[in-house]
Coordinates of C-alpha atoms in Angstrom, one line a residue:
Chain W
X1281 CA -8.9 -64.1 3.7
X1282 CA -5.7 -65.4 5.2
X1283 CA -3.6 -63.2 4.1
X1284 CA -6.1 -60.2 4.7
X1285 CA -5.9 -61.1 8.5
X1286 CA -2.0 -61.5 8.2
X1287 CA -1.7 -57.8 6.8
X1288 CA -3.9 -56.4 9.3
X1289 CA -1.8 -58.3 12.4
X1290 CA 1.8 -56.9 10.7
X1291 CA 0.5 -53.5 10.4
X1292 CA -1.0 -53.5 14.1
X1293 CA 2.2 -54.5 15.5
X1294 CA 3.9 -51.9 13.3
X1295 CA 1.7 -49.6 14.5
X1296 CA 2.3 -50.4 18.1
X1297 CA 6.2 -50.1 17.6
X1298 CA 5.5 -46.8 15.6
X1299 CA 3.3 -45.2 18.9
X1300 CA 6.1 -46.1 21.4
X1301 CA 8.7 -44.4 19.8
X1302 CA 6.3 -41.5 19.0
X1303 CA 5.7 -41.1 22.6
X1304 CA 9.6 -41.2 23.6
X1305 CA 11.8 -40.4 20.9
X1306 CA 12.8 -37.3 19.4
X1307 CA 10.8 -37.1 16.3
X1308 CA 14.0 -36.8 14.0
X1309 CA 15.3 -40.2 15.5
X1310 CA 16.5 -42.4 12.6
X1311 CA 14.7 -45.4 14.0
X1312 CA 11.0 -43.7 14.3
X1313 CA 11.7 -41.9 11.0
X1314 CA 12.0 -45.6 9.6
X1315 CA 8.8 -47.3 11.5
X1316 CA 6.7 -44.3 10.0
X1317 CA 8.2 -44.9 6.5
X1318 CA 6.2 -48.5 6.6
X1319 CA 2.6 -47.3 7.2
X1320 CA 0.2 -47.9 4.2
X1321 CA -0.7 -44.6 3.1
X1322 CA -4.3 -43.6 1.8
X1323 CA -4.6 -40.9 -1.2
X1324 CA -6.6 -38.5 -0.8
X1325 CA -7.4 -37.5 -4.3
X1326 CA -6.2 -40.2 -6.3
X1327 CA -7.9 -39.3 -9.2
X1328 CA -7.6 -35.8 -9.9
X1329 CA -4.9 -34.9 -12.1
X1330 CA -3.0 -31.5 -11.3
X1331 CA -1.9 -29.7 -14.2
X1332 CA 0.3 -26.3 -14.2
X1333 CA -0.5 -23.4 -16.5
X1334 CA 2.7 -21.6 -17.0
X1335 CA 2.8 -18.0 -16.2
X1336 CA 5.8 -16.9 -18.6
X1337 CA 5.5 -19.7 -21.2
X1338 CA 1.5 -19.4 -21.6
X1339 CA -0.3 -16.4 -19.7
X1340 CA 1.8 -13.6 -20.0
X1341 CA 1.3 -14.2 -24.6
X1342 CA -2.5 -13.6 -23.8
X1343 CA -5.7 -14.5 -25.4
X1344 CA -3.7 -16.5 -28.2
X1345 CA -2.2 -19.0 -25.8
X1346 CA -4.6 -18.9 -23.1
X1347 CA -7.9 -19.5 -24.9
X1348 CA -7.0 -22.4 -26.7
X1349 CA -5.5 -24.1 -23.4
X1350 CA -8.7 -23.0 -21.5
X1351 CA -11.2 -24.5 -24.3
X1352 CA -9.2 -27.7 -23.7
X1353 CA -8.9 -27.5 -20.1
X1354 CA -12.6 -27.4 -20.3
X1355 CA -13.1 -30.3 -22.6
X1356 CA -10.9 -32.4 -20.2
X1357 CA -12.6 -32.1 -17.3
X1358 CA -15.8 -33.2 -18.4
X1359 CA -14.1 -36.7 -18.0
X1360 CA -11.2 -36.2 -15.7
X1361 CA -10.9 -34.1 -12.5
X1362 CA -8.3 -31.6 -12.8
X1363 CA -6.5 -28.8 -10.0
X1364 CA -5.7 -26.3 -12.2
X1365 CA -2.5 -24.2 -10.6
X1366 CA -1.0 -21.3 -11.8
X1367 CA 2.8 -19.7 -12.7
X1368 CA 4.1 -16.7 -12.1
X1369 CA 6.1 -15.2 -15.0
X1370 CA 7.0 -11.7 -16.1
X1371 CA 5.7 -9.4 -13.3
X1372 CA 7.3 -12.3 -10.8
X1373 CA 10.6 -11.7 -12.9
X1374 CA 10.2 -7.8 -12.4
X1375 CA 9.4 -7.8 -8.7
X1376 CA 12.6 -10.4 -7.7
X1377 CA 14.8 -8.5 -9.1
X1378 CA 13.6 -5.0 -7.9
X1379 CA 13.2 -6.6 -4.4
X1380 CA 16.5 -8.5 -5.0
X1381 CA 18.4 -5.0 -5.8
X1382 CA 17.0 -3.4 -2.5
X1383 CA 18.5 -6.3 -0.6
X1384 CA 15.4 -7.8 0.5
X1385 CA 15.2 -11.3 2.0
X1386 CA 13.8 -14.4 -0.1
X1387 CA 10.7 -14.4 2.5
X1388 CA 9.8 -11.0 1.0
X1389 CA 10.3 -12.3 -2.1
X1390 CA 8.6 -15.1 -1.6
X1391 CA 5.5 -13.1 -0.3
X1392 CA 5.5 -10.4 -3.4
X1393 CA 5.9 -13.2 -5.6
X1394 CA 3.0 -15.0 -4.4
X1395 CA 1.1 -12.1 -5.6
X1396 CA 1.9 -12.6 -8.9
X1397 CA 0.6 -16.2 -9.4
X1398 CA -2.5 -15.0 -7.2
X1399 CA -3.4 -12.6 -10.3
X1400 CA -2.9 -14.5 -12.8
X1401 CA -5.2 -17.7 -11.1
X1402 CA -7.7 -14.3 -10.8
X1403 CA -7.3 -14.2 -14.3
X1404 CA -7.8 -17.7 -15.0
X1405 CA -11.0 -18.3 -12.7
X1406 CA -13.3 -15.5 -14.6
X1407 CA -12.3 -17.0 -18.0
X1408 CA -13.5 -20.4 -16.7
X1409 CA -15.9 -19.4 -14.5
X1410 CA -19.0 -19.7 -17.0
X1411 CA -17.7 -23.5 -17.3
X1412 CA -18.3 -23.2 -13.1
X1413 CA -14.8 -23.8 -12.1
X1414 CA -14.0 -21.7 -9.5
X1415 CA -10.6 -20.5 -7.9
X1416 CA -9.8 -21.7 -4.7
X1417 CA -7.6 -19.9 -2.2
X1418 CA -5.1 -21.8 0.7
X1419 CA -8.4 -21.6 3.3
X1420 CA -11.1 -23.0 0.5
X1421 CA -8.4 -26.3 0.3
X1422 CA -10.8 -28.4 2.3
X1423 CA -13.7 -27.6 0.4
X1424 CA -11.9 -29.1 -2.6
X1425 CA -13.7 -32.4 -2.5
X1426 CA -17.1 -30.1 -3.1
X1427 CA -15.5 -28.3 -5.9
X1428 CA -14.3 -31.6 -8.0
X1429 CA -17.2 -32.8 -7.2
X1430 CA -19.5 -30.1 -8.8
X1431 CA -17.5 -28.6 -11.5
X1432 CA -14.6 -31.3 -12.0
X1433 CA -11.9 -28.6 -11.7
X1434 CA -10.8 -25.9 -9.3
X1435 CA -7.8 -23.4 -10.1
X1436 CA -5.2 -22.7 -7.4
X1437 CA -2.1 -20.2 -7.2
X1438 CA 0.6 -22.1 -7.5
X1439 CA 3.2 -20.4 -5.2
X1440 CA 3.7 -22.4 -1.8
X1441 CA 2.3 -20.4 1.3
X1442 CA 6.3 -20.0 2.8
X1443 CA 5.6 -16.0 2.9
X1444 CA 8.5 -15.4 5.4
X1445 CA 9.2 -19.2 6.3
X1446 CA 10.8 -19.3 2.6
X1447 CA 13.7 -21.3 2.4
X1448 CA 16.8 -19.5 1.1
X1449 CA 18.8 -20.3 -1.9
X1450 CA 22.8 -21.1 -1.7
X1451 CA 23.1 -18.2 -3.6
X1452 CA 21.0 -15.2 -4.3
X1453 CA 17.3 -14.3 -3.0
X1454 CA 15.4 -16.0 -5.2
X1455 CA 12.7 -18.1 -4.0
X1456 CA 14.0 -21.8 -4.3
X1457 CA 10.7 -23.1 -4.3
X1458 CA 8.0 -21.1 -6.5
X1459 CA 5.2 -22.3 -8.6
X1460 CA 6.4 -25.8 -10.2
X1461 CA 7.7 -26.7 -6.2
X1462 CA 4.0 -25.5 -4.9
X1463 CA 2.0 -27.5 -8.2
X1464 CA 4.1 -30.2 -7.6
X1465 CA 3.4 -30.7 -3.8
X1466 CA -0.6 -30.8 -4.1
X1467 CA -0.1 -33.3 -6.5
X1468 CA 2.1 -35.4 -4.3
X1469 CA 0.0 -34.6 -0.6
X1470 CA -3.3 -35.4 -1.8
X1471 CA -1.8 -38.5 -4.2
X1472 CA -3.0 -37.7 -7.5
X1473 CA -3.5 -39.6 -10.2
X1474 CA -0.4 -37.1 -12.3
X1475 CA 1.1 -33.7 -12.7
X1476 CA 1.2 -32.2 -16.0
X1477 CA 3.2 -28.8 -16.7
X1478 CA 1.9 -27.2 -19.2
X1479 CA 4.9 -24.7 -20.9
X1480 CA 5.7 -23.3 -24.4
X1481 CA 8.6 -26.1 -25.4
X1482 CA 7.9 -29.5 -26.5
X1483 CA 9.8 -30.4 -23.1
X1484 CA 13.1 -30.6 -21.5
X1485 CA 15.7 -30.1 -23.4
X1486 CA 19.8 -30.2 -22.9
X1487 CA 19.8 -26.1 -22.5
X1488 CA 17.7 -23.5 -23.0
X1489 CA 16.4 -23.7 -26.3
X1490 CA 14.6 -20.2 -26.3
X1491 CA 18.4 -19.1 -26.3
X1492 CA 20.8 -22.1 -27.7
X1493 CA 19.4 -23.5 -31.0
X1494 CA 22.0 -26.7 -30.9
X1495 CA 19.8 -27.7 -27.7
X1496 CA 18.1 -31.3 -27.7
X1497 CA 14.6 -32.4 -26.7
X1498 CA 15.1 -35.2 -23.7
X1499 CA 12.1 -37.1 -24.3
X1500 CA 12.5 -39.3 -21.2
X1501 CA 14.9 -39.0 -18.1
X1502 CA 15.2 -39.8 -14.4
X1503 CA 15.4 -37.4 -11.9
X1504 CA 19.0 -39.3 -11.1
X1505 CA 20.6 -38.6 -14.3
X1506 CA 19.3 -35.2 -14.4
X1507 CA 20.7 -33.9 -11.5
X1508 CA 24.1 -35.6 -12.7
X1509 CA 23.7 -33.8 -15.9
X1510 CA 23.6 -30.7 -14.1
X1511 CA 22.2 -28.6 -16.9
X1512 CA 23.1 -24.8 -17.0
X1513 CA 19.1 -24.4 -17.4
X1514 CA 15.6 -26.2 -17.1
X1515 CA 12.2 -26.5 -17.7
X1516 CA 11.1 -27.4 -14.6
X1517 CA 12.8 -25.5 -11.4
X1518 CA 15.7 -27.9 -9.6
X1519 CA 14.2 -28.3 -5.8
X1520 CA 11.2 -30.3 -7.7
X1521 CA 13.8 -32.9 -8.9
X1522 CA 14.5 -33.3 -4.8
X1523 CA 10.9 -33.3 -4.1
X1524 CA 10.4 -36.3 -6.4
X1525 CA 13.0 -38.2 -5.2
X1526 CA 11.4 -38.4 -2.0
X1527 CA 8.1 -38.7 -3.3
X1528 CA 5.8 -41.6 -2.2
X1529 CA 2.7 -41.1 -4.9
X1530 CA 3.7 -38.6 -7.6
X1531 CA 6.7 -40.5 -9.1
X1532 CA 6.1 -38.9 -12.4
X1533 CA 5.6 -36.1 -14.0
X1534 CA 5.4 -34.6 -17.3
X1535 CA 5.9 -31.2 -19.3
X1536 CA 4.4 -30.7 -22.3
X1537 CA 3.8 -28.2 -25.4
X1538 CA 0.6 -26.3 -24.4
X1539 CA 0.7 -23.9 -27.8
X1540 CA 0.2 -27.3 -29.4
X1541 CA -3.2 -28.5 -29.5
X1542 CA -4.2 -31.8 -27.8
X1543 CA -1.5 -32.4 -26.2
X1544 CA -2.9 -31.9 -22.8
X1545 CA -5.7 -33.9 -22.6
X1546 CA -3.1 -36.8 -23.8
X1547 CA -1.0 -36.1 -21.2
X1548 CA -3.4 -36.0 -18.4
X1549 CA -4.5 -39.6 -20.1
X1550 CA -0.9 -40.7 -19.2
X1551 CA 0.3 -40.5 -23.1
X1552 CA 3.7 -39.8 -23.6
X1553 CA 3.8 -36.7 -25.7
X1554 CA 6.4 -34.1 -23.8
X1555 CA 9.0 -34.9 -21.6
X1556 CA 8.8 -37.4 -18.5
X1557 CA 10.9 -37.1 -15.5
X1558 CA 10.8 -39.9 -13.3
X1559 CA 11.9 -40.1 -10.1
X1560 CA 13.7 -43.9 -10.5
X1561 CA 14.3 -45.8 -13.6
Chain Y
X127 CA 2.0 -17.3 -31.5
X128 CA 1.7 -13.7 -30.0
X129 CA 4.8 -13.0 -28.1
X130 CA 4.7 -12.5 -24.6
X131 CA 3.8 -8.9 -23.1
X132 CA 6.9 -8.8 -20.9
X133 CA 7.4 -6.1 -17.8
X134 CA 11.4 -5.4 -18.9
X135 CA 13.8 -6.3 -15.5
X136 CA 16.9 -7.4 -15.5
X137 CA 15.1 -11.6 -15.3
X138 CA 13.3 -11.3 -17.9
X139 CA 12.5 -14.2 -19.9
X140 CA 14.6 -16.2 -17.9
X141 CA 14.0 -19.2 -16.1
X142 CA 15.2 -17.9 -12.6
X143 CA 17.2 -21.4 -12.9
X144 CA 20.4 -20.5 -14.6
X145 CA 22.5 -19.6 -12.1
X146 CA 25.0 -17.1 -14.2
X147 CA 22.0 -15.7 -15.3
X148 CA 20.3 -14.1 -11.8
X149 CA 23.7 -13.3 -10.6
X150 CA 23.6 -9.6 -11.7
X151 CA 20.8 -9.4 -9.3
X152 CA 22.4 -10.7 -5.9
X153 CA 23.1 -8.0 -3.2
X154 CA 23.8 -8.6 0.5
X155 CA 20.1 -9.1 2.3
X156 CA 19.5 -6.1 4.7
X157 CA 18.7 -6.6 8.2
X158 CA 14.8 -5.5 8.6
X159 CA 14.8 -5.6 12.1
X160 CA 17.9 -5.8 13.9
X161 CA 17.0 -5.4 17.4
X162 CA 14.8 -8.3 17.7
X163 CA 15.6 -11.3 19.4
X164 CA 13.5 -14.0 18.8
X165 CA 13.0 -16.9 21.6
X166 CA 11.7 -20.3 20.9
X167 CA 10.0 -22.2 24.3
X168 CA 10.0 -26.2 23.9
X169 CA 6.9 -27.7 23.4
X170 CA 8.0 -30.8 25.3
X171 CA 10.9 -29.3 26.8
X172 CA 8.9 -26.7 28.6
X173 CA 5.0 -26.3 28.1
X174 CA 4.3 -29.8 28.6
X175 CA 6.2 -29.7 32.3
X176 CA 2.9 -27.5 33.0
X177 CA 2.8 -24.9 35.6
X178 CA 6.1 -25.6 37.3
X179 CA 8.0 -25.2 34.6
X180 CA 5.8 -23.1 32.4
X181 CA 5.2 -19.7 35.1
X182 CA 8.9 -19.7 35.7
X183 CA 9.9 -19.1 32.0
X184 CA 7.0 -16.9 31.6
X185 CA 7.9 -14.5 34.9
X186 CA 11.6 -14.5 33.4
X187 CA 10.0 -13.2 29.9
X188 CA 7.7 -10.7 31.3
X189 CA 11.0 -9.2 33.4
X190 CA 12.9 -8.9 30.2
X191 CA 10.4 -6.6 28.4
X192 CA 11.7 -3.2 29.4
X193 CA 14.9 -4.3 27.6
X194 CA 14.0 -6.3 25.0
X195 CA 11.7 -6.3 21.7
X196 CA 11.1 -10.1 21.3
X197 CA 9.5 -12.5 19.5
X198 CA 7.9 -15.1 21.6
X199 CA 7.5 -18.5 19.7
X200 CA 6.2 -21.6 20.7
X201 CA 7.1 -25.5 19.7
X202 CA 4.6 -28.5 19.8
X203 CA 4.6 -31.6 22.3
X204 CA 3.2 -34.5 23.1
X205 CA 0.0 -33.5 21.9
X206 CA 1.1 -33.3 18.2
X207 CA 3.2 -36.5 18.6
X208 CA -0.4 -37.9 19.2
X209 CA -2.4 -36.3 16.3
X210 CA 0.8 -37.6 14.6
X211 CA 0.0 -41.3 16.0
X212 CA -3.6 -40.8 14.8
X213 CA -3.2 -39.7 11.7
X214 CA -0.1 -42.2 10.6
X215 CA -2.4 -44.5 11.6
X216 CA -5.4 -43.3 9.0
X217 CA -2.7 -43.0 6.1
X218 CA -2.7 -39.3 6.1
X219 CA 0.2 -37.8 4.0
X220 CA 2.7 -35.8 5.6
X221 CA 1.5 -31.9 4.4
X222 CA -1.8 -33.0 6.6
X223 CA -0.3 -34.1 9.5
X224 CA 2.2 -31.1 9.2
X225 CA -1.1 -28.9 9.6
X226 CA -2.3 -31.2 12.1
X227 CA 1.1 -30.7 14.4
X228 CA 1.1 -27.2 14.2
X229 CA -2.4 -26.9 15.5
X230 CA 0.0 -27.5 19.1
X231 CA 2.0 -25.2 18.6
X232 CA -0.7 -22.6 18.1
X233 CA -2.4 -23.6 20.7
X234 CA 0.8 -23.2 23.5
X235 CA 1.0 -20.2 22.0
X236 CA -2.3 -19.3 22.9
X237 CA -1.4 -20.1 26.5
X238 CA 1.8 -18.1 27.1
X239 CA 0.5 -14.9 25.5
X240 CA -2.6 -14.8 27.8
X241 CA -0.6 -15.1 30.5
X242 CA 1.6 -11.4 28.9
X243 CA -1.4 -10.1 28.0
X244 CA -1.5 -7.3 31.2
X245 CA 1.9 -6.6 29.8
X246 CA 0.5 -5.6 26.2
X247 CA 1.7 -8.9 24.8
X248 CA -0.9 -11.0 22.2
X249 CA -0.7 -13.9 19.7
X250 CA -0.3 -13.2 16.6
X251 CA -1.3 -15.7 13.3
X252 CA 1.7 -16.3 10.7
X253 CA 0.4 -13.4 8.1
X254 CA 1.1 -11.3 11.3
X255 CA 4.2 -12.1 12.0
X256 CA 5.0 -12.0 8.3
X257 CA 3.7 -8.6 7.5
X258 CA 2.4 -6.6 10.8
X259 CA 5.6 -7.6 13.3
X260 CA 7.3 -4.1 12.5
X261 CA 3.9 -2.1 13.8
X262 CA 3.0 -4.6 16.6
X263 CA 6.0 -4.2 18.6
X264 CA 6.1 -0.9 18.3
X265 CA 2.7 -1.2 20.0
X266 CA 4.4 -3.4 22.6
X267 CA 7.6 -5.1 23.4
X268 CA 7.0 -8.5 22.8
X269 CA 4.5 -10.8 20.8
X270 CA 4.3 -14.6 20.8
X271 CA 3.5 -16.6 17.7
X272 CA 3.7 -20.2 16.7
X273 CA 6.8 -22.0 15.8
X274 CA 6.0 -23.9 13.5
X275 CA 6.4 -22.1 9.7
X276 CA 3.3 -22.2 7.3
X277 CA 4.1 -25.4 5.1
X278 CA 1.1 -27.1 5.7
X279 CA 0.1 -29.0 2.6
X280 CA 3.0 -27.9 0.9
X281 CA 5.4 -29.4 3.7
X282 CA 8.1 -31.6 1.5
X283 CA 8.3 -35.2 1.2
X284 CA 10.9 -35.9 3.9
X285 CA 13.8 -38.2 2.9
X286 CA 12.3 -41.4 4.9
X287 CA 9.1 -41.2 6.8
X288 CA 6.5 -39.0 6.9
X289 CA 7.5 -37.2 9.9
X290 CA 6.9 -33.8 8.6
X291 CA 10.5 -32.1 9.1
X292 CA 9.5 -28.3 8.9
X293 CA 8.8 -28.1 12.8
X294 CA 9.0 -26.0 15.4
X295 CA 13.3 -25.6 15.4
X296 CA 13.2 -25.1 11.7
X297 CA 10.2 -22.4 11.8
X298 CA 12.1 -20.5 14.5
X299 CA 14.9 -20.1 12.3
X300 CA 13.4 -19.3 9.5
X301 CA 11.7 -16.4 10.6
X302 CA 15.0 -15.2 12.7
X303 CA 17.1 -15.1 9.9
X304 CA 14.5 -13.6 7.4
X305 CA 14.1 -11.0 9.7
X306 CA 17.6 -10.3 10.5
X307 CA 17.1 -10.8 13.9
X308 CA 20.2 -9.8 16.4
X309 CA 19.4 -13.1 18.5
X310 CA 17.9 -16.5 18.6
X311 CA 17.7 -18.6 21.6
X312 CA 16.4 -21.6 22.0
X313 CA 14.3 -22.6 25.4
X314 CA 14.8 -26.2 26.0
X315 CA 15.0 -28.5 29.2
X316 CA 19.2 -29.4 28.7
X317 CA 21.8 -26.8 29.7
X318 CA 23.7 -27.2 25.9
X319 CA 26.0 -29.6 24.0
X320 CA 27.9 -31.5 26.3
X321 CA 31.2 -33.4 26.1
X322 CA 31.1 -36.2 28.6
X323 CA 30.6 -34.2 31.8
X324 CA 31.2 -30.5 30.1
X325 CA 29.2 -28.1 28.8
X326 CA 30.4 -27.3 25.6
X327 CA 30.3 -23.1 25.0
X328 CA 30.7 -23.0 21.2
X329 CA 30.4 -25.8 18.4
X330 CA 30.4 -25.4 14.9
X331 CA 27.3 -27.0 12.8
X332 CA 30.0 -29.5 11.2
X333 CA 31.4 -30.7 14.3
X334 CA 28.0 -30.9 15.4
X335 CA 27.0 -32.8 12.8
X336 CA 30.0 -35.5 13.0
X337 CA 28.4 -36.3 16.8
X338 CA 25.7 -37.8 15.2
X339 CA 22.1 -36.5 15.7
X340 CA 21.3 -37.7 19.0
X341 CA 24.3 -35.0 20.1
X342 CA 22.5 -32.2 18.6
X343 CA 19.7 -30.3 20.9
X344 CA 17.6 -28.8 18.0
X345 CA 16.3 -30.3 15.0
X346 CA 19.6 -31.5 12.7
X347 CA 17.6 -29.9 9.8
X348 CA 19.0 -26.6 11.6
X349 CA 22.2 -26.9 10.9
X350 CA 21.4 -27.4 7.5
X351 CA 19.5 -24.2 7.5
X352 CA 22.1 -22.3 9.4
X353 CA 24.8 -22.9 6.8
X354 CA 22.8 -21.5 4.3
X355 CA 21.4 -18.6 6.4
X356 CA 21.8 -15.4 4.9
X357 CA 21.8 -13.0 8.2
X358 CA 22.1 -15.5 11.0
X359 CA 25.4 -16.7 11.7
X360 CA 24.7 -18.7 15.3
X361 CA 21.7 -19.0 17.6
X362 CA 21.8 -20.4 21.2
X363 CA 20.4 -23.3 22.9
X364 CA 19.3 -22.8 26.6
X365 CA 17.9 -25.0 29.9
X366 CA 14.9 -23.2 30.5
X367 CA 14.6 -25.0 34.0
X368 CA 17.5 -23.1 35.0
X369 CA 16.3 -19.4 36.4
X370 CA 18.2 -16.8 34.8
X371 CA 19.1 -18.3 31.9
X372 CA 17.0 -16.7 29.1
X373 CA 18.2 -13.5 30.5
X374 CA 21.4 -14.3 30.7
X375 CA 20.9 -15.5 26.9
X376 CA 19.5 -12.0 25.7
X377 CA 22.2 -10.1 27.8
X378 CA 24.5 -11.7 25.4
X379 CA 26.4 -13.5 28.8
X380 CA 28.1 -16.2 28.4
X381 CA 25.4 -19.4 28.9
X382 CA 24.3 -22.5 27.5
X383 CA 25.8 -23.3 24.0
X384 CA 26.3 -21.2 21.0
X385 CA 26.1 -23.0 17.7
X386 CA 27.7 -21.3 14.6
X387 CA 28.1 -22.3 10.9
X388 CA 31.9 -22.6 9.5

């Protein structure tokens, strides 16, 4: 009971300190930007898992990837709660580069993109929507709670809502943040429990291995080391390695084989059966 | 395992991530609307002053219209730094409170377009400005939006704190440079950069930057962004408490301080 009434006297003094400088400082001063960085938090979601079906890797090959990861998507959430989001793939492919050719800006992109991850969560809802999990757009986000709550699952699009506001890349037009960024931040906003990427490769590995067969599965790695490898190509797009590094609930996350059977629902149990990325050792 | 149906392009099957890879791809971006300038009013800097300040700024926009297509944006104040109290205080993460700040911006928005709108002038959401901007100012001259960019939920974990760091300077600049715009001032309530008693006309984002971030008038995160900025190579900060200012800004006279990358 002490140390209850100790904890709440820090964090009301904290808090204090925290509303004066909010009231007077600019709000990218170092010295509020630290106050804020000791207030307890309180998840939101903590635990629903979000899990990413890949556009490229899993939707775009059809009713012989897709039913199978559906079927177990389905099993799962009879005992977990799951956000379901969704990838782009080849049509996203096609429409960057077209767009990219007529020298339109990454905000275009970014909208046009969207699109593409918008169809394919279409897709995904009326294949899952005699199990009652519906698709939720940016608006129905705060009727989430009801969703879970009814059906265990909801399916989102996984591209952020940046439209115009898209950052740009150092290079190129691409999008810098796309569906694994957008998955990834849910996850990390409403504190869930994990995020699970669901591709077609047994994880990370040290290049591409759709196109270098002398590439190596990296069961386990830090976010760190990653970026200090500075692989040619990854599983999981770069800015998410940033993202994590910063992140204050999702510390994890993990990629792993959805064409293999079973491996999901150990994943979203916290098994390691892919490749996990942490953000620190 | 069925292969995948793939729509043949010149990405195909790629991850997007290897950077040799997309490189056939990369063109210079096209300007979509040149001839916009695009002017961002302080949320504390000028809405919050009220009336005094506020009418001022607003009588000096509505006498630029005949020569300028603009687009009118507006920042967040104090009201946002209290949601922001509030809502540190409940634990909410940062994407909330970043929809919870930009409910100010909206709202000043609100304000200065009613009082354009005998001039034709209205507020328009972000899908709006996004995808109808072209039609609506050919409809009228000017059209005033929030600052702030959509991030929302999917604002990113800033480096310490949860300050969300997608704001009102960042937004502004977003949408400028997407847009090609030919000009983007920024309204606030200090006449520039200054260097001990001077006024300093040009300054480079690096030299900026070694200053330290009290020395910079708009959000450091800027900088950043404008050294990356495909279109944009300087925007301008401006007192908006000084009359004439803005139009002096838009005239392309010399006034308050440029900012440039490299």
């Amino acid at each position: 009971m002490q140390v209850r009434t100790e904890e709440v006297a820090v964090t009301e003094s904290a808090t204090a300190a925290l509303e004066s400088l909010l009231m007077s400082s600019p709000l990218s001063d170092p010295a509020l930007l630290q106050a804020t960085h000791a207030v307890p938090d309180r998840p939101i979601l903590p635990d629903v898992t979000v899990v990413k079906v890949g556009g490229q890797s899993l939707i775009d090959r059809g009713r012989a990837a897709v039913f199978p990861v559906v079927d177990e998507l389905v099993e799962i959430k009879r005992t977990h709660r799951l956000l379901i989001g969704t990838g782009g793939g080849t049509r996203a492919r096609h429409i960057y580069s077209l767009a990219a050719e007529l020298g339109l800006p990454t905000g275009v992109l970014s909208a046009v993109g969207s699109a593409v991850a918008g169809q394919n969560a279409t897709m995904l809802g009326y294949l899952m929507a005699r199990h009652g999990v519906p698709v939720v757009g940016s608006a129905a986000f705060s009727a989430l709670a009801l969703y879970l709550g009814e059906s265990g699952a909801a399916i989102f699009s996984g591209m952020p809502p940046y439209d115009m506001w898209q950052r740009v890349p150092a290079t190129g037009v691409i999008p810098p943040y796309r569906t694994d960024a957008g998955c990834y931040l849910i996850a990390e906003t409403y504190g869930c429990a994990g995020m699970v990427f669901i591709k077609d490769e047994d994880g990370l590995y040290t290049a591409n291995p759709k196109s270098d067969p002398s590439a190596k599965l990296i069961p386990e790695i830090t976010v760190d080391e990653l970026i200090e490898a500075d692989l040619p190509d990854l599983v999981v797009e770069r800015p998410v390695l940033e993202l994590m590094r910063h992140a204050r609930h999702v510390r994890s996350i993990q990629i792993v084989n959805g064409l293999r059977p079973g491996l999901i629902r150990r994943a979203v149990e916290g098994e390691h059966v892919g490749t996990i990325i942490r953000s620190a050792s | 395992m069925t292969a995948a149906k793939d729509v043949p392009s010149a990405l195909m099957r790629q991850t997007l991530l290897d950077r040799e890879l997309v490189k056939p791809i990369e063109r210079p971006v096209i300007r979509m609307l040149p001839w916009l300038d695009v002017v961002s009013i302080g949320g504390t800097a000028i809405v919050d002053r009220g009336s005094e300040v506020l009418l001022p700024v607003v009588e000096e926009l509505r006498g630029l219209l005949p020569e300028h297509r603009m687009l009118i944006l507006t920042g967040a104040g104090i009201r946002a730094r209290h949601v922001l109290g509030v809502g540190l205080d409940l634990g909410l993460p940062t994407g909330v409170l970043a929809s919870l700040a930009g409910v100010e911006a909206e709202q000043n928005g609100h304000l200065v377009a009613a009082l354009l709108a005998a001039e034709g002038v209205s507020y328009l959401p972000h899908g709006g400005v996004a995808h109808q901007l072209a039609v609506h100012l050919a409809a009228s001259r000017a059209v005033v939006s929030t600052a702030f960019p959509p991030y929302g939920l999917h604002e990113l974990p800033p480096p310490v704190g949860k300050i969300p760091v997608h704001r009102s300077d960042a937004g502004t600049f977003l949408i400028a440079d997407a847009y090609g715009a030919a000009r983007c001032v920024y309204v606030k309530d200090v006449d520039g950069v200054r260097s001990g008693d001077q006024l300093v006309a040009r300054v480079s984002t690096a030299e900026l930057r070694e200053r330290g971030p009290e020395a910079s008038p708009v959000d450091p995160l800027v900088l950043e962004l404008l050294e990356n900025a495909k279109n944009l190579r300087e925007i301008r900060v401006v007192n908006g408490l000084t009359q004439g200012a803005i139009t002096d800004a838009l005239g392309g006279k010399p006034v308050g301080t440029v900012i440039h990358a490299h």
